[in-house]
Amino acid sequence: MAGPEAAQKAIFETFQYFAQLVEERKKSPKDDLISLFAHAEVDGQKLPPIDVLAYCQIIVVAGNETTRNATTAGMLAFIENQAELRKVQKNPALLGSAIEEVLRYRTPFPRLGRMTTTDVELGDHRIPARSILLPWVGAANRD
């Protein structure tokens, strides 16, 4: 099986896995995000089960995507900037600031879809409520 069918099957299996895990955490909480989601309340109301499962799915996707993208972007940045790589190799104390710079220079998630909740004026443009926007935050990280 390949293509969209395989993707749908994988998503379904992931949701099944998390549904079982959430039920376990409701009965026996641990110090983890799944327990936090399973017992979360908003305005005194438990989160709906689909919201709990959606949060579980988000941490899988977000954790994988950002880690994978940050790692490969960092490697590419150092391949393209060998002199900077050599500086860090010679002085490991620079590693922390090098990581911060790579995350700025090659952000692991360059675009973030958002929906407006109210009408917004941006310059000469009116953006109606419930409009879908796709800000490219990576474009802001260039000097």
PDB file of N, CA and C in Angstrom, residues 114-116 127-133:
ATOM      1  N   ARG A 114      -2.098  30.380   9.909  1.00  0.00           N
ATOM      2  CA  ARG A 114      -2.893  30.968  10.987  1.00  0.00           C
ATOM      3  C   ARG A 114      -4.227  31.456  10.414  1.00  0.00           C
ATOM      4  N   MET A 115      -5.227  31.554  11.302  1.00  0.00           N
ATOM      5  CA  MET A 115      -6.528  32.077  10.912  1.00  0.00           C
ATOM      6  C   MET A 115      -6.823  33.293  11.781  1.00  0.00           C
ATOM      7  N   THR A 116      -7.265  34.375  11.142  1.00  0.00           N
ATOM      8  CA  THR A 116      -7.617  35.571  11.906  1.00  0.00           C
ATOM      9  C   THR A 116      -8.899  35.307  12.687  1.00  0.00           C
ATOM     10  N   ILE A 127      -8.156  42.568   6.342  1.00  0.00           N
ATOM     11  CA  ILE A 127      -8.192  41.102   6.329  1.00  0.00           C
ATOM     12  C   ILE A 127      -9.387  40.690   7.180  1.00  0.00           C
ATOM     13  N   PRO A 128     -10.389  40.058   6.560  1.00  0.00           N
ATOM     14  CA  PRO A 128     -11.591  39.693   7.314  1.00  0.00           C
ATOM     15  C   PRO A 128     -11.315  38.588   8.345  1.00  0.00           C
ATOM     16  N   ALA A 129     -12.158  38.548   9.370  1.00  0.00           N
ATOM     17  CA  ALA A 129     -12.089  37.473  10.354  1.00  0.00           C
ATOM     18  C   ALA A 129     -12.234  36.136   9.638  1.00  0.00           C
ATOM     19  N   ARG A 130     -11.583  35.126  10.186  1.00  0.00           N
ATOM     20  CA  ARG A 130     -11.594  33.752   9.671  1.00  0.00           C
ATOM     21  C   ARG A 130     -10.863  33.609   8.330  1.00  0.00           C
ATOM     22  N   SER A 131      -9.974  34.559   8.026  1.00  0.00           N
ATOM     23  CA  SER A 131      -9.130  34.437   6.841  1.00  0.00           C
ATOM     24  C   SER A 131      -7.922  33.580   7.185  1.00  0.00           C
ATOM     25  N   ILE A 132      -7.509  32.761   6.251  1.00  0.00           N
ATOM     26  CA  ILE A 132      -6.326  31.924   6.469  1.00  0.00           C
ATOM     27  C   ILE A 132      -5.112  32.677   5.941  1.00  0.00           C
ATOM     28  N   LEU A 133      -4.111  32.806   6.798  1.00  0.00           N
ATOM     29  CA  LEU A 133      -2.875  33.490   6.444  1.00  0.00           C
ATOM     30  C   LEU A 133      -1.723  32.496   6.505  1.00  0.00           C
TER      31      LEU A 133
END
